[in-house]
Amino acid sequence: ARYRKPAFLGCRIPDHTPFTKRADGFRQGLQTLGIDIDDDAFHWFESKTRVQHIRRLIQQTEHLAEGDYDSVFFYSDEHVDFVYEILSERHAIPDAFGLVTMASTGESTRHKPRISALSHADAQVAAVLVDMIPRVAQNDPTVPKTTLVKPSRVNGATLRKL
């Protein structure tokens, strides 16, 4: 059975487009599956220092774990070990609760068990850049300001099989 009550956990950085785009893509992806998600399912934290970042990440993860969600998309795999440990204290992963992250730092693939993740689509980004660079150099006005690429899935042990 599918997870039906997903949440998003992310760090909010003013004027930092990638994390906002991840949240938007998460919402849009769920909508295409017929799963509505309201703003309360988006758990954001902000920080100014590394220590504050970890404290707020832990606080938001604990808050999320106490909710009635059955899965979470974590914006990055940096510090995913904290997220996994907190969630697994309260939920059976992957049977009762799913966890998926972005494969950013490699922590998701080094974690035991391996964390299910989405890649950064580095090869696709490189292909787009190879195409765009000559166009930018020629001041081509048709070069888009933003180009989105579809990530690939990195299989892990934190999502149940459908």
PDB file of C-alpha atoms in Angstrom:
ATOM      1  CA  ALA A   1       0.000   0.000   0.000  1.00  0.00           C
ATOM      2  CA  ARG A   2       1.109   3.545  -0.679  1.00  0.00           C
ATOM      3  CA  TYR A   3       1.984   6.034   1.984  1.00  0.00           C
ATOM      4  CA  ARG A   4      -0.984   8.386   2.198  1.00  0.00           C
ATOM      5  CA  LYS A   5       0.045  11.137   4.654  1.00  0.00           C
ATOM      6  CA  PRO A   6       3.450  12.513   3.584  1.00  0.00           C
ATOM      7  CA  ALA A   7       5.334  15.456   5.043  1.00  0.00           C
ATOM      8  CA  PHE A   8       8.244  17.622   3.875  1.00  0.00           C
ATOM      9  CA  LEU A   9      11.165  18.554   6.131  1.00  0.00           C
ATOM     10  CA  GLY A  10      13.472  21.318   4.948  1.00  0.00           C
ATOM     11  CA  CYS A  11      15.742  24.197   5.814  1.00  0.00           C
ATOM     12  CA  ARG A  12      14.467  27.590   4.716  1.00  0.00           C
ATOM     13  CA  ILE A  13      17.169  29.915   3.450  1.00  0.00           C
ATOM     14  CA  PRO A  14      15.994  33.286   2.112  1.00  0.00           C
ATOM     15  CA  ASP A  15      16.530  33.646  -1.645  1.00  0.00           C
ATOM     16  CA  HIS A  16      17.810  30.059  -1.962  1.00  0.00           C
ATOM     17  CA  THR A  17      15.867  28.620  -4.867  1.00  0.00           C
ATOM     18  CA  PRO A  18      16.905  24.913  -4.772  1.00  0.00           C
ATOM     19  CA  PHE A  19      15.195  24.081  -1.469  1.00  0.00           C
ATOM     20  CA  THR A  20      12.034  25.926  -2.477  1.00  0.00           C
ATOM     21  CA  LYS A  21      12.030  24.095  -5.826  1.00  0.00           C
ATOM     22  CA  ARG A  22      12.365  20.765  -4.006  1.00  0.00           C
ATOM     23  CA  ALA A  23       9.329  21.580  -1.879  1.00  0.00           C
ATOM     24  CA  ASP A  24       7.373  22.672  -4.965  1.00  0.00           C
ATOM     25  CA  GLY A  25       8.355  19.510  -6.821  1.00  0.00           C
ATOM     26  CA  PHE A  26       7.357  17.404  -3.828  1.00  0.00           C
ATOM     27  CA  ARG A  27       3.901  18.996  -3.767  1.00  0.00           C
ATOM     28  CA  GLN A  28       3.455  18.719  -7.549  1.00  0.00           C
ATOM     29  CA  GLY A  29       4.594  15.099  -7.598  1.00  0.00           C
ATOM     30  CA  LEU A  30       2.094  14.165  -4.933  1.00  0.00           C
ATOM     31  CA  GLN A  31      -0.695  16.020  -6.719  1.00  0.00           C
ATOM     32  CA  THR A  32      -0.039  13.998  -9.889  1.00  0.00           C
ATOM     33  CA  LEU A  33      -0.528  10.871  -7.758  1.00  0.00           C
ATOM     34  CA  GLY A  34      -3.821  12.248  -6.448  1.00  0.00           C
ATOM     35  CA  ILE A  35      -2.446  12.984  -2.970  1.00  0.00           C
ATOM     36  CA  ASP A  36      -3.336  16.399  -1.634  1.00  0.00           C
ATOM     37  CA  ILE A  37      -0.922  17.966   0.811  1.00  0.00           C
ATOM     38  CA  ASP A  38      -1.626  21.068   2.831  1.00  0.00           C
ATOM     39  CA  ASP A  39       0.806  23.702   4.068  1.00  0.00           C
ATOM     40  CA  ASP A  40       0.849  22.173   7.573  1.00  0.00           C
ATOM     41  CA  ALA A  41       2.722  19.164   6.151  1.00  0.00           C
ATOM     42  CA  PHE A  42       5.701  21.390   5.276  1.00  0.00           C
ATOM     43  CA  HIS A  43       8.044  21.528   8.258  1.00  0.00           C
ATOM     44  CA  TRP A  44      10.663  24.246   7.770  1.00  0.00           C
ATOM     45  CA  PHE A  45      13.463  25.352  10.047  1.00  0.00           C
ATOM     46  CA  GLU A  46      15.897  28.257   9.834  1.00  0.00           C
ATOM     47  CA  SER A  47      19.309  28.680  11.392  1.00  0.00           C
ATOM     48  CA  LYS A  48      22.269  31.011  11.452  1.00  0.00           C
ATOM     49  CA  THR A  49      24.932  28.654  12.798  1.00  0.00           C
ATOM     50  CA  ARG A  50      25.744  24.968  12.319  1.00  0.00           C
ATOM     51  CA  VAL A  51      24.871  24.123  15.928  1.00  0.00           C
ATOM     52  CA  GLN A  52      21.568  25.983  15.631  1.00  0.00           C
ATOM     53  CA  HIS A  53      20.927  24.131  12.352  1.00  0.00           C
ATOM     54  CA  ILE A  54      21.295  20.731  14.026  1.00  0.00           C
ATOM     55  CA  ARG A  55      19.188  21.743  17.047  1.00  0.00           C
ATOM     56  CA  ARG A  56      16.369  23.054  14.867  1.00  0.00           C
ATOM     57  CA  LEU A  57      16.559  20.026  12.581  1.00  0.00           C
ATOM     58  CA  ILE A  58      16.161  17.756  15.606  1.00  0.00           C
ATOM     59  CA  GLN A  59      13.268  19.859  16.976  1.00  0.00           C
ATOM     60  CA  GLN A  60      11.388  19.829  13.663  1.00  0.00           C
ATOM     61  CA  THR A  61      12.006  16.108  13.166  1.00  0.00           C
ATOM     62  CA  GLU A  62      10.672  15.346  16.656  1.00  0.00           C
ATOM     63  CA  HIS A  63       7.631  17.529  15.982  1.00  0.00           C
ATOM     64  CA  LEU A  64       7.030  15.785  12.657  1.00  0.00           C
ATOM     65  CA  ALA A  65       7.470  12.321  14.245  1.00  0.00           C
ATOM     66  CA  GLU A  66       4.716  13.117  16.754  1.00  0.00           C
ATOM     67  CA  GLY A  67       2.274  14.032  13.973  1.00  0.00           C
ATOM     68  CA  ASP A  68       0.007  11.695  12.050  1.00  0.00           C
ATOM     69  CA  TYR A  69       2.264  11.470   8.990  1.00  0.00           C
ATOM     70  CA  ASP A  70       3.332   8.156   7.484  1.00  0.00           C
ATOM     71  CA  SER A  71       6.315   9.363   5.435  1.00  0.00           C
ATOM     72  CA  VAL A  72       8.688  12.279   4.975  1.00  0.00           C
ATOM     73  CA  PHE A  73      10.762  13.781   2.193  1.00  0.00           C
ATOM     74  CA  PHE A  74      13.905  15.307   3.734  1.00  0.00           C
ATOM     75  CA  TYR A  75      15.399  18.138   1.646  1.00  0.00           C
ATOM     76  CA  SER A  76      19.031  16.883   1.858  1.00  0.00           C
ATOM     77  CA  ASP A  77      20.893  13.858   3.121  1.00  0.00           C
ATOM     78  CA  GLU A  78      23.188  16.021   5.246  1.00  0.00           C
ATOM     79  CA  HIS A  79      22.477  14.954   8.852  1.00  0.00           C
ATOM     80  CA  VAL A  80      19.956  12.336   7.653  1.00  0.00           C
ATOM     81  CA  ASP A  81      21.270  10.108  10.449  1.00  0.00           C
ATOM     82  CA  PHE A  82      19.541  12.376  12.997  1.00  0.00           C
ATOM     83  CA  VAL A  83      16.293  12.250  11.043  1.00  0.00           C
ATOM     84  CA  TYR A  84      16.437   8.467  10.684  1.00  0.00           C
ATOM     85  CA  GLU A  85      17.232   7.878  14.349  1.00  0.00           C
ATOM     86  CA  ILE A  86      14.453  10.140  15.642  1.00  0.00           C
ATOM     87  CA  LEU A  87      11.848   8.719  13.253  1.00  0.00           C
ATOM     88  CA  SER A  88      12.843   5.098  13.885  1.00  0.00           C
ATOM     89  CA  GLU A  89      12.444   5.599  17.652  1.00  0.00           C
ATOM     90  CA  ARG A  90       8.720   6.200  17.066  1.00  0.00           C
ATOM     91  CA  HIS A  91       7.942   4.375  13.813  1.00  0.00           C
ATOM     92  CA  ALA A  92       8.785   1.105  12.077  1.00  0.00           C
ATOM     93  CA  ILE A  93      10.714   2.139   8.961  1.00  0.00           C
ATOM     94  CA  PRO A  94       9.801   1.305   6.177  1.00  0.00           C
ATOM     95  CA  ASP A  95       6.668  -0.695   7.113  1.00  0.00           C
ATOM     96  CA  ALA A  96       4.788   2.019   9.009  1.00  0.00           C
ATOM     97  CA  PHE A  97       6.794   5.073   7.981  1.00  0.00           C
ATOM     98  CA  GLY A  98       8.793   5.953   4.859  1.00  0.00           C
ATOM     99  CA  LEU A  99      11.836   8.195   4.537  1.00  0.00           C
ATOM    100  CA  VAL A 100      13.284   9.578   1.303  1.00  0.00           C
ATOM    101  CA  THR A 101      15.893  12.305   0.866  1.00  0.00           C
ATOM    102  CA  MET A 102      17.993  14.040  -1.767  1.00  0.00           C
ATOM    103  CA  ALA A 103      21.326  12.321  -2.381  1.00  0.00           C
ATOM    104  CA  SER A 104      23.423  15.416  -1.719  1.00  0.00           C
ATOM    105  CA  THR A 105      26.439  14.547   0.396  1.00  0.00           C
ATOM    106  CA  GLY A 106      26.518  10.768   0.089  1.00  0.00           C
ATOM    107  CA  GLU A 107      25.310  10.236   3.654  1.00  0.00           C
ATOM    108  CA  SER A 108      22.180   8.474   2.381  1.00  0.00           C
ATOM    109  CA  THR A 109      24.218   5.788   0.601  1.00  0.00           C
ATOM    110  CA  ARG A 110      26.682   5.334   3.499  1.00  0.00           C
ATOM    111  CA  HIS A 111      23.928   5.081   6.131  1.00  0.00           C
ATOM    112  CA  LYS A 112      23.009   1.654   7.515  1.00  0.00           C
ATOM    113  CA  PRO A 113      20.392   0.882   6.400  1.00  0.00           C
ATOM    114  CA  ARG A 114      20.776   2.740   3.128  1.00  0.00           C
ATOM    115  CA  ILE A 115      18.349   5.690   2.887  1.00  0.00           C
ATOM    116  CA  SER A 116      16.075   5.835  -0.174  1.00  0.00           C
ATOM    117  CA  ALA A 117      16.932   8.965  -2.116  1.00  0.00           C
ATOM    118  CA  LEU A 118      16.569  10.991  -5.284  1.00  0.00           C
ATOM    119  CA  SER A 119      19.729  11.894  -7.163  1.00  0.00           C
ATOM    120  CA  HIS A 120      20.770  15.409  -8.083  1.00  0.00           C
ATOM    121  CA  ALA A 121      20.656  14.349 -11.734  1.00  0.00           C
ATOM    122  CA  ASP A 122      24.254  15.452 -12.233  1.00  0.00           C
ATOM    123  CA  ALA A 123      24.555  13.843 -15.673  1.00  0.00           C
ATOM    124  CA  GLN A 124      21.368  15.519 -16.881  1.00  0.00           C
ATOM    125  CA  VAL A 125      22.498  18.883 -15.491  1.00  0.00           C
ATOM    126  CA  ALA A 126      25.865  18.497 -17.218  1.00  0.00           C
ATOM    127  CA  ALA A 127      24.132  17.750 -20.535  1.00  0.00           C
ATOM    128  CA  VAL A 128      21.951  20.866 -20.188  1.00  0.00           C
ATOM    129  CA  LEU A 129      25.012  22.993 -19.362  1.00  0.00           C
ATOM    130  CA  VAL A 130      26.967  21.672 -22.346  1.00  0.00           C
ATOM    131  CA  ASP A 131      24.060  22.747 -24.533  1.00  0.00           C
ATOM    132  CA  MET A 132      23.585  26.113 -22.831  1.00  0.00           C
ATOM    133  CA  ILE A 133      27.143  27.419 -22.485  1.00  0.00           C
ATOM    134  CA  PRO A 134      27.655  28.272 -26.182  1.00  0.00           C
ATOM    135  CA  ARG A 135      24.215  29.876 -26.285  1.00  0.00           C
ATOM    136  CA  VAL A 136      24.978  32.018 -23.240  1.00  0.00           C
ATOM    137  CA  ALA A 137      28.344  32.977 -24.729  1.00  0.00           C
ATOM    138  CA  GLN A 138      26.500  34.215 -27.840  1.00  0.00           C
ATOM    139  CA  ASN A 139      23.987  36.169 -25.704  1.00  0.00           C
ATOM    140  CA  ASP A 140      21.132  34.001 -27.012  1.00  0.00           C
ATOM    141  CA  PRO A 141      17.941  35.582 -25.591  1.00  0.00           C
ATOM    142  CA  THR A 142      16.116  32.223 -25.676  1.00  0.00           C
ATOM    143  CA  VAL A 143      18.274  30.660 -22.949  1.00  0.00           C
ATOM    144  CA  PRO A 144      15.917  29.959 -20.016  1.00  0.00           C
ATOM    145  CA  LYS A 145      16.676  31.432 -16.594  1.00  0.00           C
ATOM    146  CA  THR A 146      15.738  28.149 -14.925  1.00  0.00           C
ATOM    147  CA  THR A 147      15.855  24.624 -16.278  1.00  0.00           C
ATOM    148  CA  LEU A 148      14.481  21.722 -14.276  1.00  0.00           C
ATOM    149  CA  VAL A 149      15.768  18.191 -14.712  1.00  0.00           C
ATOM    150  CA  LYS A 150      14.202  14.988 -13.423  1.00  0.00           C
ATOM    151  CA  PRO A 151      16.221  13.159 -10.751  1.00  0.00           C
ATOM    152  CA  SER A 152      16.678   9.415 -10.687  1.00  0.00           C
ATOM    153  CA  ARG A 153      15.860   7.196  -7.735  1.00  0.00           C
ATOM    154  CA  VAL A 154      18.558   5.734  -5.490  1.00  0.00           C
ATOM    155  CA  ASN A 155      17.075   2.593  -3.951  1.00  0.00           C
ATOM    156  CA  GLY A 156      17.402   2.222  -0.229  1.00  0.00           C
ATOM    157  CA  ALA A 157      15.757   0.383   2.649  1.00  0.00           C
ATOM    158  CA  THR A 158      13.549   3.196   3.978  1.00  0.00           C
ATOM    159  CA  LEU A 159      10.598   2.918   1.591  1.00  0.00           C
ATOM    160  CA  ARG A 160       8.381  -0.141   1.447  1.00  0.00           C
ATOM    161  CA  LYS A 161       7.979  -1.932  -1.840  1.00  0.00           C
ATOM    162  CA  LEU A 162       4.720  -1.198  -3.689  1.00  0.00           C
TER     163      LEU A 162
END
